[in-house]
Short mmCIF file of C-alpha atoms in Angstrom, two decimals:
data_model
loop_
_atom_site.label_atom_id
_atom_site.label_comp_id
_atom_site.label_asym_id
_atom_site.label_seq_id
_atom_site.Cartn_x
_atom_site.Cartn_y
_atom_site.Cartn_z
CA UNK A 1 -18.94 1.62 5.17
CA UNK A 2 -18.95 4.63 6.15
CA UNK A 3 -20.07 5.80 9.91
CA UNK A 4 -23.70 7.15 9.03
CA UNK A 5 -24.06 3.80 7.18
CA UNK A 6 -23.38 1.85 10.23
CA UNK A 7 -24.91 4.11 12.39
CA UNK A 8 -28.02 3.68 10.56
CA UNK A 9 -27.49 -0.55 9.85
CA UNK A 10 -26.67 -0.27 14.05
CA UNK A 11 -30.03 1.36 14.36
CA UNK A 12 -32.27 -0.59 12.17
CA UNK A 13 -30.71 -4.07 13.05
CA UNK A 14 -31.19 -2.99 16.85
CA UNK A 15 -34.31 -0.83 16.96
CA UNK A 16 -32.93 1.87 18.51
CA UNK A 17 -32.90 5.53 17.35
CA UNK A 18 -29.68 7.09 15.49
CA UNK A 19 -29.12 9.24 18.17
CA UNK A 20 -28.79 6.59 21.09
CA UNK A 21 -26.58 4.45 18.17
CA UNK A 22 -24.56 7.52 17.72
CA UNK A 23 -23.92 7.94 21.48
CA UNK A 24 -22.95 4.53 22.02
CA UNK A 25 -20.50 4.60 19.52
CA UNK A 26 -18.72 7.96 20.49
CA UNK A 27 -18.71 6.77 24.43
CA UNK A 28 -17.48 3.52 22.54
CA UNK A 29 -14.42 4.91 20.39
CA UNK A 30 -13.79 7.45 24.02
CA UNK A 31 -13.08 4.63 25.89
CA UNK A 32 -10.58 2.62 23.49
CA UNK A 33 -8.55 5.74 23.24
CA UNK A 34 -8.76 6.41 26.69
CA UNK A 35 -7.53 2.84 27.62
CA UNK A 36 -5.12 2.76 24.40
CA UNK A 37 -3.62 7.18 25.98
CA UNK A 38 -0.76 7.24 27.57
CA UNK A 39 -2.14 6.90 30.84
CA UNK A 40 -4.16 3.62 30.11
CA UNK A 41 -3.05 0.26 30.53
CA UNK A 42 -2.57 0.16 26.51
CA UNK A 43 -4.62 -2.42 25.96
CA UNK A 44 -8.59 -3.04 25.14
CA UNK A 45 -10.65 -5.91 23.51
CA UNK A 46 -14.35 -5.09 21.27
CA UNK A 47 -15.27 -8.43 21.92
CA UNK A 48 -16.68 -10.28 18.57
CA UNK A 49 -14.67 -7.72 16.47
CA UNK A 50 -11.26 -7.18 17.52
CA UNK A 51 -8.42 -6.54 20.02
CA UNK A 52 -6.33 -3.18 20.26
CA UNK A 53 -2.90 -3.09 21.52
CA UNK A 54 -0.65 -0.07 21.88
CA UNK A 55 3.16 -0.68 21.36
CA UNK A 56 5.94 2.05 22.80
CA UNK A 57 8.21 2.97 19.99
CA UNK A 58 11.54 3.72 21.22
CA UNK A 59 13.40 6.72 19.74
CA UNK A 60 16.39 6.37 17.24
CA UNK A 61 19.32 7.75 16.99
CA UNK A 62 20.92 10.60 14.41
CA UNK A 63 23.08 8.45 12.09
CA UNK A 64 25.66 8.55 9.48
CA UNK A 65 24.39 7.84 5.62
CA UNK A 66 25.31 8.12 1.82
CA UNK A 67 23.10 10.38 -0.48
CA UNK A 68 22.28 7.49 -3.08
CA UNK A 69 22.36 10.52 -5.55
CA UNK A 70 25.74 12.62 -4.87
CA UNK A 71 27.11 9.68 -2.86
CA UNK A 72 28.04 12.43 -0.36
CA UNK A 73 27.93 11.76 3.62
CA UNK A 74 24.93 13.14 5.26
CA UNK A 75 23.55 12.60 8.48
CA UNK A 76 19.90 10.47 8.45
CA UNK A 77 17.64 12.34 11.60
CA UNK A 78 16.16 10.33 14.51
CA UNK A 79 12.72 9.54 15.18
CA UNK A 80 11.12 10.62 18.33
CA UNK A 81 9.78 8.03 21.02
CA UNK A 82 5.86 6.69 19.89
CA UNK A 83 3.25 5.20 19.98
CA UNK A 84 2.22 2.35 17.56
CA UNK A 85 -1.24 1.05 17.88
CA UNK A 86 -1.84 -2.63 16.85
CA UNK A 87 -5.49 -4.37 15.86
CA UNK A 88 -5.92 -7.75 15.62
CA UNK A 89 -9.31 -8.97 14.87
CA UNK A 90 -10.53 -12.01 16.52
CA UNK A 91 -10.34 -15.55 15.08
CA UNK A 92 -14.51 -15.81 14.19
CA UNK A 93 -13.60 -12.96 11.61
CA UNK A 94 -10.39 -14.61 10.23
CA UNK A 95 -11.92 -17.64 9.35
#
């Protein structure tokens, strides 16, 4: 489903307009990446539909490797520090 499809299932199910449906969901998907930022508390629930979590990757190291091809040493690159985000819906949708 795309979002004009739910958009317009939002507004027909509702009775609201597409525009109001539209706003709502933009001031919607603002605030879970406000609260999932850097500066939020990296965590935010859509209750009925899921929970979002946001997990701190820690960087890695350089390290020491084979080339599987020339079986020559070579040196694998780190990863820069990140973040991972997590979404678990809740249990009404599992079952």
């Amino acid at each position: 489903m795309t979002k004009a499809q739910l958009i317009v299932a939002l507004a027909e199910s509702s009775g609201l307009d597409k525009k109001s449906v539209n706003g709502v969901m933009d001031a919607l998907a603002d605030l879970v990446k406000k609260q999932l930022g850097s500066d939020g508390p990296g965590e935010v629930t859509v209750p009925g539909i899921a929970k979002f979590k946001a997990k701190e990757v820690p960087a890695t190291q350089d390290r020491e490797g084979t080339n599987p091809f020339t079986k020559q040493p070579m040196t694998i690159k780190g990863k820069p520090a990140s973040r991972k985000i997590r979404i678990t819906p809740v249990k009404a949708l599992k079952d």
